[in-house]
Protein backbone atom coordinates (compact mmCIF):
# COMPACT_ATOMS: atom_id res chain seq x y z
CA UNK A 1 0.00 0.00 0.00
CA UNK A 2 1.38 3.43 -0.89
CA UNK A 3 0.23 6.85 0.32
CA UNK A 4 -0.26 9.65 -2.19
CA UNK A 5 1.24 13.11 -2.11
CA UNK A 6 0.34 15.73 -4.68
CA UNK A 7 2.91 17.77 -6.60
CA UNK A 8 4.36 17.77 -10.07
CA UNK A 9 6.74 15.00 -11.09
CA UNK A 10 10.30 16.36 -10.94
CA UNK A 11 12.26 16.31 -14.19
CA UNK A 12 15.67 17.22 -12.74
CA UNK A 13 16.94 16.02 -9.38
CA UNK A 14 20.23 16.69 -7.55
CA UNK A 15 21.64 14.02 -5.25
CA UNK A 16 24.13 15.13 -2.58
CA UNK A 17 26.56 12.28 -1.90
CA UNK A 18 28.14 9.65 -4.18
CA UNK A 19 28.13 6.80 -1.65
CA UNK A 20 26.10 3.58 -1.89
CA UNK A 21 22.87 5.32 -0.88
CA UNK A 22 23.12 8.43 -3.08
CA UNK A 23 24.23 6.51 -6.17
CA UNK A 24 21.54 3.85 -5.72
CA UNK A 25 18.95 6.63 -5.53
CA UNK A 26 20.38 8.27 -8.67
CA UNK A 27 20.36 4.91 -10.51
CA UNK A 28 16.71 4.18 -9.72
CA UNK A 29 15.73 7.79 -10.52
CA UNK A 30 17.15 7.20 -14.01
CA UNK A 31 14.89 4.14 -14.20
CA UNK A 32 11.98 6.56 -13.82
CA UNK A 33 13.42 8.75 -16.57
CA UNK A 34 14.42 11.54 -14.17
CA UNK A 35 17.53 13.60 -15.04
CA UNK A 36 20.06 13.34 -12.19
CA UNK A 37 23.20 15.13 -11.11
CA UNK A 38 25.14 13.62 -8.19
CA UNK A 39 27.52 15.87 -6.24
CA UNK A 40 30.29 14.68 -3.97
CA UNK A 41 32.71 16.81 -2.07
CA UNK A 42 35.30 14.03 -2.41
CA UNK A 43 35.38 11.20 -4.91
CA UNK A 44 32.90 8.43 -5.66
CA UNK A 45 32.84 6.23 -2.51
CA UNK A 46 34.96 8.56 -0.44
CA UNK A 47 32.82 8.12 2.70
CA UNK A 48 31.78 5.01 4.62
CA UNK A 49 31.02 3.13 1.39
CA UNK A 50 34.68 2.38 0.66
CA UNK A 51 36.50 0.35 3.34
CA UNK A 52 33.57 -1.39 5.04
CA UNK A 53 33.11 -5.16 5.31
CA UNK A 54 30.83 -5.39 2.24
CA UNK A 55 28.38 -7.87 3.76
CA UNK A 56 24.97 -8.10 2.10
CA UNK A 57 23.33 -9.71 5.09
CA UNK A 58 19.65 -8.85 5.42
CA UNK A 59 19.48 -11.74 7.91
CA UNK A 60 21.67 -9.76 10.30
CA UNK A 61 20.50 -6.22 9.54
CA UNK A 62 19.11 -5.40 12.95
CA UNK A 63 18.81 -2.10 14.87
CA UNK A 64 22.07 -1.09 16.53
CA UNK A 65 20.54 -0.05 19.88
CA UNK A 66 19.79 -3.36 21.58
CA UNK A 67 19.53 -4.50 25.19
CA UNK A 68 23.08 -5.99 25.18
CA UNK A 69 24.45 -2.45 24.80
CA UNK A 70 23.14 -1.66 28.27
CA UNK A 71 24.50 -4.90 29.71
CA UNK A 72 27.87 -4.11 28.13
CA UNK A 73 28.05 -1.01 30.28
CA UNK A 74 29.71 2.36 30.04
CA UNK A 75 32.91 1.33 31.80
CA UNK A 76 33.83 -1.04 28.97
CA UNK A 77 33.35 1.59 26.29
CA UNK A 78 35.92 3.97 27.76
CA UNK A 79 38.86 1.62 27.18
CA UNK A 80 40.77 2.34 23.91
CA UNK A 81 40.98 -1.39 23.21
CA UNK A 82 37.25 -1.97 23.70
CA UNK A 83 35.38 -2.72 20.45
CA UNK A 84 32.99 0.13 21.30
CA UNK A 85 34.85 3.32 22.20
CA UNK A 86 33.65 6.69 23.49
CA UNK A 87 36.31 9.34 24.17
CA UNK A 88 36.28 10.32 27.88
CA UNK A 89 35.86 14.00 26.95
CA UNK A 90 32.68 13.52 24.90
CA UNK A 91 30.98 16.78 23.86
CA UNK A 92 27.36 17.59 24.87
CA UNK A 93 26.04 16.59 21.42
CA UNK A 94 27.63 13.16 21.71
CA UNK A 95 26.42 12.74 25.28
CA UNK A 96 22.90 13.61 24.06
CA UNK A 97 23.21 11.01 21.30
CA UNK A 98 24.47 8.31 23.68
CA UNK A 99 21.70 9.04 26.17
CA UNK A 100 19.10 8.72 23.42
CA UNK A 101 20.80 5.58 22.16
CA UNK A 102 20.69 4.03 25.63
CA UNK A 103 17.01 4.95 25.88
CA UNK A 104 16.35 3.00 22.69
CA UNK A 105 18.34 -0.02 23.85
CA UNK A 106 15.34 -1.86 25.30
CA UNK A 107 13.72 -5.08 24.14
CA UNK A 108 10.43 -3.36 23.29
CA UNK A 109 12.06 -0.66 21.16
CA UNK A 110 14.37 -3.16 19.48
CA UNK A 111 11.33 -5.24 18.48
CA UNK A 112 9.53 -2.22 17.06
CA UNK A 113 12.61 -1.09 15.10
CA UNK A 114 13.22 -4.64 13.86
CA UNK A 115 9.61 -4.77 12.68
CA UNK A 116 10.35 -1.69 10.57
CA UNK A 117 13.50 -3.21 9.05
CA UNK A 118 12.07 -6.63 8.13
CA UNK A 119 10.07 -5.40 5.07
CA UNK A 120 13.10 -3.58 3.60
CA UNK A 121 15.46 -6.43 4.47
CA UNK A 122 13.17 -8.67 2.40
CA UNK A 123 13.67 -6.46 -0.66
CA UNK A 124 17.40 -5.92 -0.12
CA UNK A 125 18.97 -8.70 -2.21
CA UNK A 126 16.42 -8.51 -5.04
CA UNK A 127 17.26 -4.79 -5.31
CA UNK A 128 20.90 -5.80 -5.99
CA UNK A 129 19.56 -8.18 -8.66
CA UNK A 130 17.72 -5.27 -10.31
CA UNK A 131 20.99 -3.32 -10.42
CA UNK A 132 22.77 -6.32 -11.97
CA UNK A 133 20.01 -6.82 -14.56
CA UNK A 134 20.19 -3.10 -15.38
CA UNK A 135 23.91 -3.18 -16.13
CA UNK A 136 25.86 -2.70 -12.86
CA UNK A 137 28.93 -4.74 -13.74
CA UNK A 138 30.35 -5.59 -10.28
CA UNK A 139 29.16 -8.97 -9.00
CA UNK A 140 27.54 -9.76 -5.70
CA UNK A 141 28.97 -13.01 -4.35
CA UNK A 142 26.86 -15.76 -2.77
CA UNK A 143 28.62 -16.60 0.48
CA UNK A 144 29.39 -20.33 0.14
CA UNK A 145 29.91 -20.22 3.85
CA UNK A 146 29.33 -17.43 6.35
CA UNK A 147 30.68 -18.44 9.71
CA UNK A 148 30.23 -16.60 13.02
CA UNK A 149 32.89 -18.14 15.28
CA UNK A 150 33.32 -18.30 19.06
CA UNK A 151 35.79 -19.74 21.50
CA UNK A 152 33.08 -21.64 23.36
CA UNK A 153 29.53 -22.84 22.90
CA UNK A 154 28.62 -20.76 25.97
CA UNK A 155 29.78 -17.53 24.26
CA UNK A 156 27.68 -18.49 21.24
CA UNK A 157 24.40 -18.41 23.18
CA UNK A 158 24.28 -14.59 22.80
CA UNK A 159 24.02 -14.91 19.00
CA UNK A 160 21.58 -17.82 19.22
CA UNK A 161 19.28 -15.72 21.38
CA UNK A 162 19.59 -12.83 18.94
CA UNK A 163 18.82 -15.10 15.99
CA UNK A 164 15.69 -16.30 17.78
CA UNK A 165 14.59 -12.67 18.27
CA UNK A 166 15.37 -11.94 14.61
CA UNK A 167 13.26 -14.90 13.51
CA UNK A 168 10.38 -14.05 15.79
CA UNK A 169 10.36 -10.53 14.29
CA UNK A 170 9.58 -12.21 10.95
CA UNK A 171 13.05 -12.07 9.41
CA UNK A 172 14.12 -15.12 7.42
CA UNK A 173 17.46 -16.43 8.58
CA UNK A 174 18.65 -19.95 8.03
CA UNK A 175 21.62 -21.32 9.97
CA UNK A 176 23.21 -24.42 11.44
CA UNK A 177 25.50 -25.00 14.41
CA UNK A 178 29.07 -26.22 14.11
CA UNK A 179 31.59 -27.39 16.68
CA UNK A 180 35.22 -26.22 16.45
CA UNK A 181 36.39 -28.98 14.07
CA UNK A 182 33.40 -28.57 11.79
CA UNK A 183 33.99 -24.81 11.72
CA UNK A 184 37.63 -25.33 10.72
CA UNK A 185 36.59 -27.79 8.06
CA UNK A 186 34.26 -25.14 6.62
CA UNK A 187 36.83 -22.35 7.08
CA UNK A 188 40.43 -23.53 7.49
CA UNK A 189 41.45 -19.95 8.37
CA UNK A 190 39.92 -20.45 11.86
CA UNK A 191 42.44 -21.21 14.59
CA UNK A 192 42.28 -24.13 17.06
CA UNK A 193 40.96 -21.65 19.66
CA UNK A 194 37.57 -21.68 17.93
CA UNK A 195 35.30 -24.10 19.74
CA UNK A 196 31.83 -23.30 18.38
CA UNK A 197 30.26 -21.51 15.43
CA UNK A 198 27.06 -20.62 13.63
CA UNK A 199 26.97 -21.01 9.83
CA UNK A 200 24.51 -18.62 8.19
CA UNK A 201 22.96 -19.41 4.81
CA UNK A 202 21.61 -17.27 1.98
CA UNK A 203 23.81 -14.21 2.54
CA UNK A 204 26.08 -12.46 0.04
CA UNK A 205 28.99 -10.02 -0.01
CA UNK A 206 30.68 -7.53 -2.32
CA UNK A 207 33.90 -5.64 -2.67
CA UNK A 208 32.15 -2.41 -1.62
CA UNK A 209 34.54 0.10 -3.24
CA UNK A 210 34.51 -1.76 -6.56
CA UNK A 211 30.74 -2.15 -6.38
CA UNK A 212 30.05 1.53 -5.74
CA UNK A 213 32.39 2.52 -8.59
CA UNK A 214 30.56 0.12 -10.92
CA UNK A 215 27.28 1.65 -9.76
CA UNK A 216 28.66 5.12 -10.58
CA UNK A 217 29.72 3.91 -14.05
CA UNK A 218 26.23 2.56 -14.61
CA UNK A 219 24.61 5.85 -13.48
CA UNK A 220 26.81 7.68 -16.03
CA UNK A 221 26.09 5.23 -18.83
CA UNK A 222 22.37 5.69 -18.20
CA UNK A 223 22.77 9.44 -18.71
CA UNK A 224 23.28 10.62 -15.12
CA UNK A 225 25.97 13.17 -14.29
CA UNK A 226 28.38 12.78 -11.36
CA UNK A 227 30.38 15.80 -10.24
CA UNK A 228 33.14 15.12 -7.72
CA UNK A 229 35.28 17.52 -5.71
CA UNK A 230 32.30 19.86 -5.21
CA UNK A 231 30.68 20.36 -1.82
CA UNK A 232 27.05 21.38 -1.63
CA UNK A 233 27.15 24.15 0.98
CA UNK A 234 23.45 25.00 1.05
CA UNK A 235 20.09 24.08 -0.46
CA UNK A 236 17.67 26.94 -1.08
CA UNK A 237 14.05 26.02 -1.36
CA UNK A 238 11.67 28.06 -3.54
CA UNK A 239 8.11 27.31 -4.58
CA UNK A 240 9.32 26.63 -8.14
CA UNK A 241 12.36 24.48 -7.32
CA UNK A 242 15.37 23.86 -5.11
CA UNK A 243 18.74 25.46 -5.74
CA UNK A 244 22.01 23.89 -4.66
CA UNK A 245 24.80 26.24 -3.65
CA UNK A 246 28.22 24.81 -4.51
CA UNK A 247 31.61 25.29 -2.91
CA UNK A 248 32.94 26.85 -6.14
CA UNK A 249 30.49 29.72 -5.59
CA UNK A 250 28.03 28.70 -8.33
CA UNK A 251 24.41 27.67 -7.92
CA UNK A 252 22.24 25.26 -9.86
CA UNK A 253 18.48 24.90 -9.92
CA UNK A 254 16.66 21.55 -9.73
CA UNK A 255 13.08 20.41 -9.21
CA UNK A 256 14.10 18.37 -6.15
CA UNK A 257 17.17 17.50 -4.07
CA UNK A 258 18.03 14.23 -2.28
CA UNK A 259 20.35 14.59 0.73
CA UNK A 260 22.51 11.44 0.90
CA UNK A 261 25.63 12.82 2.55
CA UNK A 262 26.09 9.93 5.00
CA UNK A 263 27.25 11.17 8.37
CA UNK A 264 26.96 14.79 7.09
CA UNK A 265 23.27 14.46 6.18
CA UNK A 266 22.15 16.63 9.09
CA UNK A 267 24.26 19.63 8.01
CA UNK A 268 21.97 20.33 5.06
CA UNK A 269 18.90 18.55 6.45
CA UNK A 270 18.48 20.49 9.68
CA UNK A 271 16.89 23.52 8.08
CA UNK A 272 14.32 21.22 6.46
CA UNK A 273 13.27 19.79 9.81
CA UNK A 274 15.61 16.76 10.01
CA UNK A 275 16.42 17.01 13.70
CA UNK A 276 17.52 13.45 14.32
CA UNK A 277 21.28 13.52 14.82
CA UNK A 278 23.36 11.43 12.46
CA UNK A 279 26.32 10.47 14.63
CA UNK A 280 29.58 9.04 13.32
CA UNK A 281 30.10 5.47 14.57
CA UNK A 282 33.59 5.14 13.23
CA UNK A 283 34.93 1.78 12.11
CA UNK A 284 38.37 0.68 10.97
CA UNK A 285 39.62 -1.81 8.41
CA UNK A 286 42.75 -3.10 6.72
CA UNK A 287 43.63 -6.00 4.46
CA UNK A 288 46.15 -8.82 4.98
CA UNK A 289 47.48 -11.76 2.97
CA UNK A 290 46.03 -15.16 3.91
CA UNK A 291 47.36 -18.66 3.38
CA UNK A 292 43.95 -19.85 2.14
CA UNK A 293 41.25 -17.43 1.13
CA UNK A 294 38.07 -18.17 3.12
CA UNK A 295 35.00 -19.38 1.21
CA UNK A 296 32.99 -16.45 2.61
CA UNK A 297 32.88 -13.88 5.38
CA UNK A 298 34.07 -14.83 8.86
CA UNK A 299 32.65 -13.04 11.88
CA UNK A 300 33.90 -12.96 15.46
CA UNK A 301 30.85 -11.46 17.20
CA UNK A 302 32.32 -11.45 20.72
CA UNK A 303 35.25 -9.35 19.50
CA UNK A 304 33.08 -7.49 16.96
CA UNK A 305 35.56 -8.25 14.18
CA UNK A 306 34.32 -8.83 10.62
CA UNK A 307 36.47 -10.49 7.92
CA UNK A 308 35.68 -10.55 4.20
CA UNK A 309 37.63 -12.23 1.38
CA UNK A 310 38.50 -9.60 -1.25
CA UNK A 311 40.50 -11.11 -4.08
CA UNK A 312 43.50 -12.91 -2.59
CA UNK A 313 43.46 -10.80 0.59
CA UNK A 314 41.29 -10.71 3.67
CA UNK A 315 39.69 -7.44 4.77
CA UNK A 316 39.50 -7.26 8.54
CA UNK A 317 37.12 -4.63 9.97
CA UNK A 318 35.82 -3.63 13.37
CA UNK A 319 35.40 -1.05 16.16
CA UNK A 320 32.59 1.36 16.89
CA UNK A 321 34.22 4.63 17.85
CA UNK A 322 31.84 7.49 18.64
CA UNK A 323 33.97 10.41 17.58
CA UNK A 324 34.08 13.33 15.12
CA UNK A 325 34.02 11.97 11.55
CA UNK A 326 37.06 14.04 10.54
CA UNK A 327 39.27 12.99 13.51
CA UNK A 328 42.49 11.29 12.34
CA UNK A 329 42.85 7.52 12.16
CA UNK A 330 43.75 6.32 15.66
CA UNK A 331 46.37 3.55 15.46
CA UNK A 332 45.29 2.14 18.83
CA UNK A 333 42.05 0.98 17.21
CA UNK A 334 43.88 -0.85 14.43
CA UNK A 335 46.04 -2.49 17.06
CA UNK A 336 42.96 -3.46 19.08
CA UNK A 337 41.44 -5.20 16.02
CA UNK A 338 44.74 -6.98 15.26
CA UNK A 339 45.10 -8.25 18.82
CA UNK A 340 41.47 -9.36 18.97
CA UNK A 341 41.76 -11.27 15.67
CA UNK A 342 45.27 -12.75 16.13
CA UNK A 343 44.35 -15.74 18.34
CA UNK A 344 41.28 -16.57 16.28
CA UNK A 345 42.66 -16.61 12.73
CA UNK A 346 45.12 -19.10 11.25
CA UNK A 347 47.36 -18.28 8.28
CA UNK A 348 46.52 -14.55 8.23
CA UNK A 349 49.60 -12.28 8.12
CA UNK A 350 48.19 -9.64 10.45
CA UNK A 351 51.45 -7.69 10.52
CA UNK A 352 51.50 -7.29 6.73
CA UNK A 353 48.63 -4.85 6.65
CA UNK A 354 47.66 -2.66 3.71
CA UNK A 355 44.77 -0.26 3.05
CA UNK A 356 44.39 0.88 6.67
CA UNK A 357 41.18 2.88 6.71
CA UNK A 358 38.73 4.62 9.02
CA UNK A 359 35.17 5.51 8.01
CA UNK A 360 32.01 6.76 9.66
CA UNK A 361 28.86 4.69 9.93
CA UNK A 362 25.96 7.16 9.88
CA UNK A 363 24.16 6.17 13.12
CA UNK A 364 20.81 7.33 14.50
CA UNK A 365 19.58 6.97 18.10
CA UNK A 366 16.78 4.58 17.16
CA UNK A 367 18.89 2.52 14.74
CA UNK A 368 16.59 3.30 11.80
CA UNK A 369 17.53 5.20 8.65
CA UNK A 370 16.04 8.52 7.57
CA UNK A 371 14.36 8.03 4.17
CA UNK A 372 11.65 10.21 2.68
CA UNK A 373 10.42 13.73 2.23
CA UNK A 374 11.54 16.45 4.65
CA UNK A 375 9.75 19.63 5.70
CA UNK A 376 10.03 20.80 2.06
CA UNK A 377 8.18 18.81 -0.62
CA UNK A 378 11.24 19.29 -2.84
CA UNK A 379 13.91 18.06 -0.41
CA UNK A 380 14.35 14.38 0.49
CA UNK A 381 16.63 12.55 2.94
CA UNK A 382 18.32 9.18 2.35
CA UNK A 383 20.79 8.02 4.96
CA UNK A 384 21.49 7.13 8.56
CA UNK A 385 21.71 3.36 7.91
CA UNK A 386 24.41 2.86 10.53
CA UNK A 387 25.90 -0.62 10.19
CA UNK A 388 23.81 -1.56 7.13
CA UNK A 389 24.03 1.08 4.40
CA UNK A 390 25.64 -1.30 1.91
CA UNK A 391 23.03 -4.03 2.38
CA UNK A 392 20.17 -1.52 2.39
CA UNK A 393 21.51 1.09 -0.08
CA UNK A 394 19.88 -0.32 -3.23
CA UNK A 395 16.47 -0.95 -1.63
CA UNK A 396 16.60 2.56 -0.18
CA UNK A 397 17.35 4.05 -3.60
CA UNK A 398 14.63 1.98 -5.21
CA UNK A 399 11.88 2.97 -2.76
CA UNK A 400 12.91 6.61 -2.46
CA UNK A 401 13.19 7.05 -6.25
CA UNK A 402 9.60 5.79 -6.47
CA UNK A 403 8.53 8.39 -3.91
CA UNK A 404 10.41 11.23 -5.60
CA UNK A 405 9.36 10.35 -9.14
CA UNK A 406 5.72 9.40 -8.57
CA UNK A 407 4.77 11.27 -5.39
CA UNK A 408 3.54 7.97 -3.91
CA UNK A 409 5.35 6.82 -0.81
CA UNK A 410 5.85 3.05 -0.54
CA UNK A 411 4.46 1.74 2.78
CA UNK A 412 7.87 0.25 3.65
CA UNK A 413 9.25 3.76 4.07
CA UNK A 414 6.73 4.93 6.66
CA UNK A 415 8.80 4.08 9.78
CA UNK A 416 11.80 5.92 8.34
CA UNK A 417 10.15 9.37 8.19
CA UNK A 418 13.09 11.82 8.41
CA UNK A 419 10.96 14.22 10.48
CA UNK A 420 10.25 11.70 13.28
C1 LIG B 1 34.10 -0.72 9.45
C2 LIG B 1 32.74 -0.69 8.79
C3 LIG B 1 32.17 -1.87 8.33
C4 LIG B 1 30.92 -1.86 7.73
N1 LIG B 1 30.43 -3.01 7.21
C5 LIG B 1 29.24 -3.02 6.56
C6 LIG B 1 28.74 -4.21 5.97
O1 LIG B 1 29.41 -5.23 5.99
N2 LIG B 1 27.54 -4.17 5.37
C7 LIG B 1 26.76 -3.04 5.33
O2 LIG B 1 25.64 -3.09 4.84
N3 LIG B 1 27.23 -1.86 5.85
C8 LIG B 1 28.45 -1.83 6.46
N4 LIG B 1 28.92 -0.68 7.02
C9 LIG B 1 28.08 0.52 6.97
C10 LIG B 1 28.13 1.20 5.60
O3 LIG B 1 29.47 1.38 5.22
C11 LIG B 1 27.41 2.55 5.64
O4 LIG B 1 26.14 2.44 6.24
C12 LIG B 1 27.19 3.08 4.20
O5 LIG B 1 28.41 3.07 3.49
C13 LIG B 1 26.62 4.48 4.21
O6 LIG B 1 26.47 4.89 2.87
P1 LIG B 1 26.04 6.37 2.51
O7 LIG B 1 25.96 6.44 1.04
O8 LIG B 1 24.84 6.75 3.32
O9 LIG B 1 27.22 7.28 3.09
P2 LIG B 1 28.72 7.49 2.56
O10 LIG B 1 29.26 6.29 1.90
O11 LIG B 1 29.48 8.05 3.71
O12 LIG B 1 28.56 8.57 1.43
C14 LIG B 1 28.22 9.92 1.69
C15 LIG B 1 28.93 10.77 0.65
O13 LIG B 1 28.40 12.09 0.74
C16 LIG B 1 29.45 13.01 0.51
N5 LIG B 1 29.02 14.28 1.09
C17 LIG B 1 28.66 14.53 2.37
N6 LIG B 1 28.26 15.81 2.50
C18 LIG B 1 28.38 16.38 1.28
C19 LIG B 1 28.12 17.69 0.79
N7 LIG B 1 27.64 18.66 1.59
N8 LIG B 1 28.36 17.95 -0.52
C20 LIG B 1 28.83 16.97 -1.36
N9 LIG B 1 29.09 15.72 -0.92
C21 LIG B 1 28.86 15.42 0.38
C22 LIG B 1 30.65 12.36 1.18
O14 LIG B 1 31.88 12.84 0.63
C23 LIG B 1 30.43 10.88 0.89
O15 LIG B 1 31.12 10.43 -0.27
C24 LIG B 1 30.19 -0.64 7.61
C25 LIG B 1 30.77 0.55 8.05
C26 LIG B 1 32.04 0.54 8.62
C27 LIG B 1 32.64 1.84 9.05
Short mmCIF file of N, CA and C and ligand atoms in Angstrom, two decimals, residues 16-21 39-42 46-49 52-55 230-232 260-262 264 268 283-284 317 357 359 361-362 386-391, ligand 1:
data_model
loop_
_atom_site.label_atom_id
_atom_site.label_comp_id
_atom_site.label_asym_id
_atom_site.label_seq_id
_atom_site.Cartn_x
_atom_site.Cartn_y
_atom_site.Cartn_z
N UNK A 16 22.92 14.71 -3.29
CA UNK A 16 24.13 15.13 -2.58
C UNK A 16 24.74 13.89 -1.95
N UNK A 17 25.88 13.44 -2.47
CA UNK A 17 26.56 12.28 -1.90
C UNK A 17 26.66 11.13 -2.89
N UNK A 18 27.92 10.77 -3.25
CA UNK A 18 28.14 9.65 -4.18
C UNK A 18 28.62 8.42 -3.43
N UNK A 19 27.91 8.07 -2.35
CA UNK A 19 28.13 6.80 -1.65
C UNK A 19 27.10 5.78 -2.15
N UNK A 20 27.03 4.64 -1.48
CA UNK A 20 26.10 3.58 -1.89
C UNK A 20 24.66 4.10 -1.95
N UNK A 21 24.27 4.90 -0.97
CA UNK A 21 22.87 5.32 -0.88
C UNK A 21 22.54 6.35 -1.96
N UNK A 39 26.37 15.08 -6.68
CA UNK A 39 27.52 15.87 -6.24
C UNK A 39 28.22 15.14 -5.10
N UNK A 40 29.55 15.15 -5.14
CA UNK A 40 30.29 14.68 -3.97
C UNK A 40 31.46 15.60 -3.69
N UNK A 41 31.61 15.90 -2.41
CA UNK A 41 32.71 16.81 -2.07
C UNK A 41 34.07 16.11 -2.21
N UNK A 42 34.07 14.78 -2.17
CA UNK A 42 35.30 14.03 -2.41
C UNK A 42 35.20 13.32 -3.75
N UNK A 46 33.88 8.05 -1.30
CA UNK A 46 34.96 8.56 -0.44
C UNK A 46 34.51 8.61 1.03
N UNK A 47 33.28 8.18 1.31
CA UNK A 47 32.82 8.12 2.70
C UNK A 47 32.86 6.69 3.22
N UNK A 48 31.82 6.34 3.98
CA UNK A 48 31.78 5.01 4.62
C UNK A 48 31.69 3.88 3.60
N UNK A 49 31.28 4.20 2.36
CA UNK A 49 31.02 3.13 1.39
C UNK A 49 32.28 2.46 0.84
N UNK A 52 34.40 -0.59 4.11
CA UNK A 52 33.57 -1.39 5.04
C UNK A 52 33.69 -2.88 4.70
N UNK A 53 32.95 -3.71 5.46
CA UNK A 53 33.11 -5.16 5.31
C UNK A 53 32.37 -5.73 4.09
N UNK A 54 31.47 -4.95 3.49
CA UNK A 54 30.83 -5.39 2.24
C UNK A 54 29.85 -6.54 2.39
N UNK A 55 29.34 -6.76 3.59
CA UNK A 55 28.38 -7.87 3.76
C UNK A 55 27.00 -7.44 3.26
N UNK A 230 33.17 18.68 -5.41
CA UNK A 230 32.30 19.86 -5.21
C UNK A 230 31.42 19.60 -3.99
N UNK A 231 31.54 20.49 -3.01
CA UNK A 231 30.68 20.36 -1.82
C UNK A 231 29.40 21.17 -2.04
N UNK A 232 28.30 20.60 -1.64
CA UNK A 232 27.05 21.38 -1.63
C UNK A 232 27.00 22.08 -0.27
N UNK A 260 21.98 12.79 0.62
CA UNK A 260 22.51 11.44 0.90
C UNK A 260 23.98 11.56 1.30
N UNK A 261 24.24 12.51 2.18
CA UNK A 261 25.63 12.82 2.55
C UNK A 261 26.16 11.98 3.70
N UNK A 262 25.57 10.82 3.95
CA UNK A 262 26.09 9.93 5.00
C UNK A 262 26.07 10.64 6.34
N UNK A 264 27.14 13.33 7.18
CA UNK A 264 26.96 14.79 7.09
C UNK A 264 25.52 15.17 6.71
N UNK A 268 22.88 19.68 6.01
CA UNK A 268 21.97 20.33 5.06
C UNK A 268 20.51 20.05 5.43
N UNK A 283 34.40 3.15 12.17
CA UNK A 283 34.93 1.78 12.11
C UNK A 283 36.24 1.80 11.35
N UNK A 284 37.05 0.77 11.58
CA UNK A 284 38.37 0.68 10.97
C UNK A 284 38.47 -0.59 10.15
N UNK A 317 37.76 -5.90 9.59
CA UNK A 317 37.12 -4.63 9.97
C UNK A 317 36.54 -4.74 11.38
N UNK A 357 42.27 1.96 7.06
CA UNK A 357 41.18 2.88 6.71
C UNK A 357 40.31 3.13 7.94
N UNK A 359 36.36 4.91 8.64
CA UNK A 359 35.17 5.51 8.01
C UNK A 359 34.05 5.61 9.02
N UNK A 361 30.22 5.21 10.12
CA UNK A 361 28.86 4.69 9.93
C UNK A 361 27.90 5.81 10.34
N UNK A 362 26.91 6.11 9.50
CA UNK A 362 25.96 7.16 9.88
C UNK A 362 24.88 6.58 10.81
N UNK A 386 23.54 3.45 9.52
CA UNK A 386 24.41 2.86 10.53
C UNK A 386 25.26 1.74 9.98
N UNK A 387 25.09 0.55 10.56
CA UNK A 387 25.90 -0.62 10.19
C UNK A 387 25.51 -1.22 8.84
N UNK A 388 24.38 -0.77 8.23
CA UNK A 388 23.81 -1.56 7.13
C UNK A 388 23.52 -0.80 5.85
N UNK A 389 24.30 0.27 5.60
CA UNK A 389 24.03 1.08 4.40
C UNK A 389 24.44 0.43 3.10
N UNK A 390 25.31 -0.60 3.15
CA UNK A 390 25.64 -1.30 1.91
C UNK A 390 24.51 -2.28 1.59
N UNK A 391 24.14 -3.08 2.57
CA UNK A 391 23.03 -4.03 2.38
C UNK A 391 21.75 -3.31 1.94
C1 LIG B 1 34.10 -0.72 9.45
C2 LIG B 1 32.74 -0.69 8.79
C3 LIG B 1 32.17 -1.87 8.33
C4 LIG B 1 30.92 -1.86 7.73
N1 LIG B 1 30.43 -3.01 7.21
C5 LIG B 1 29.24 -3.02 6.56
C6 LIG B 1 28.74 -4.21 5.97
O1 LIG B 1 29.41 -5.23 5.99
N2 LIG B 1 27.54 -4.17 5.37
C7 LIG B 1 26.76 -3.04 5.33
O2 LIG B 1 25.64 -3.09 4.84
N3 LIG B 1 27.23 -1.86 5.85
C8 LIG B 1 28.45 -1.83 6.46
N4 LIG B 1 28.92 -0.68 7.02
C9 LIG B 1 28.08 0.52 6.97
C10 LIG B 1 28.13 1.20 5.60
O3 LIG B 1 29.47 1.38 5.22
C11 LIG B 1 27.41 2.55 5.64
O4 LIG B 1 26.14 2.44 6.24
C12 LIG B 1 27.19 3.08 4.20
O5 LIG B 1 28.41 3.07 3.49
C13 LIG B 1 26.62 4.48 4.21
O6 LIG B 1 26.47 4.89 2.87
P1 LIG B 1 26.04 6.37 2.51
O7 LIG B 1 25.96 6.44 1.04
O8 LIG B 1 24.84 6.75 3.32
O9 LIG B 1 27.22 7.28 3.09
P2 LIG B 1 28.72 7.49 2.56
O10 LIG B 1 29.26 6.29 1.90
O11 LIG B 1 29.48 8.05 3.71
O12 LIG B 1 28.56 8.57 1.43
C14 LIG B 1 28.22 9.92 1.69
C15 LIG B 1 28.93 10.77 0.65
O13 LIG B 1 28.40 12.09 0.74
C16 LIG B 1 29.45 13.01 0.51
N5 LIG B 1 29.02 14.28 1.09
C17 LIG B 1 28.66 14.53 2.37
N6 LIG B 1 28.26 15.81 2.50
C18 LIG B 1 28.38 16.38 1.28
C19 LIG B 1 28.12 17.69 0.79
N7 LIG B 1 27.64 18.66 1.59
N8 LIG B 1 28.36 17.95 -0.52
C20 LIG B 1 28.83 16.97 -1.36
N9 LIG B 1 29.09 15.72 -0.92
C21 LIG B 1 28.86 15.42 0.38
C22 LIG B 1 30.65 12.36 1.18
O14 LIG B 1 31.88 12.84 0.63
C23 LIG B 1 30.43 10.88 0.89
O15 LIG B 1 31.12 10.43 -0.27
C24 LIG B 1 30.19 -0.64 7.61
C25 LIG B 1 30.77 0.55 8.05
C26 LIG B 1 32.04 0.54 8.62
C27 LIG B 1 32.64 1.84 9.05
#
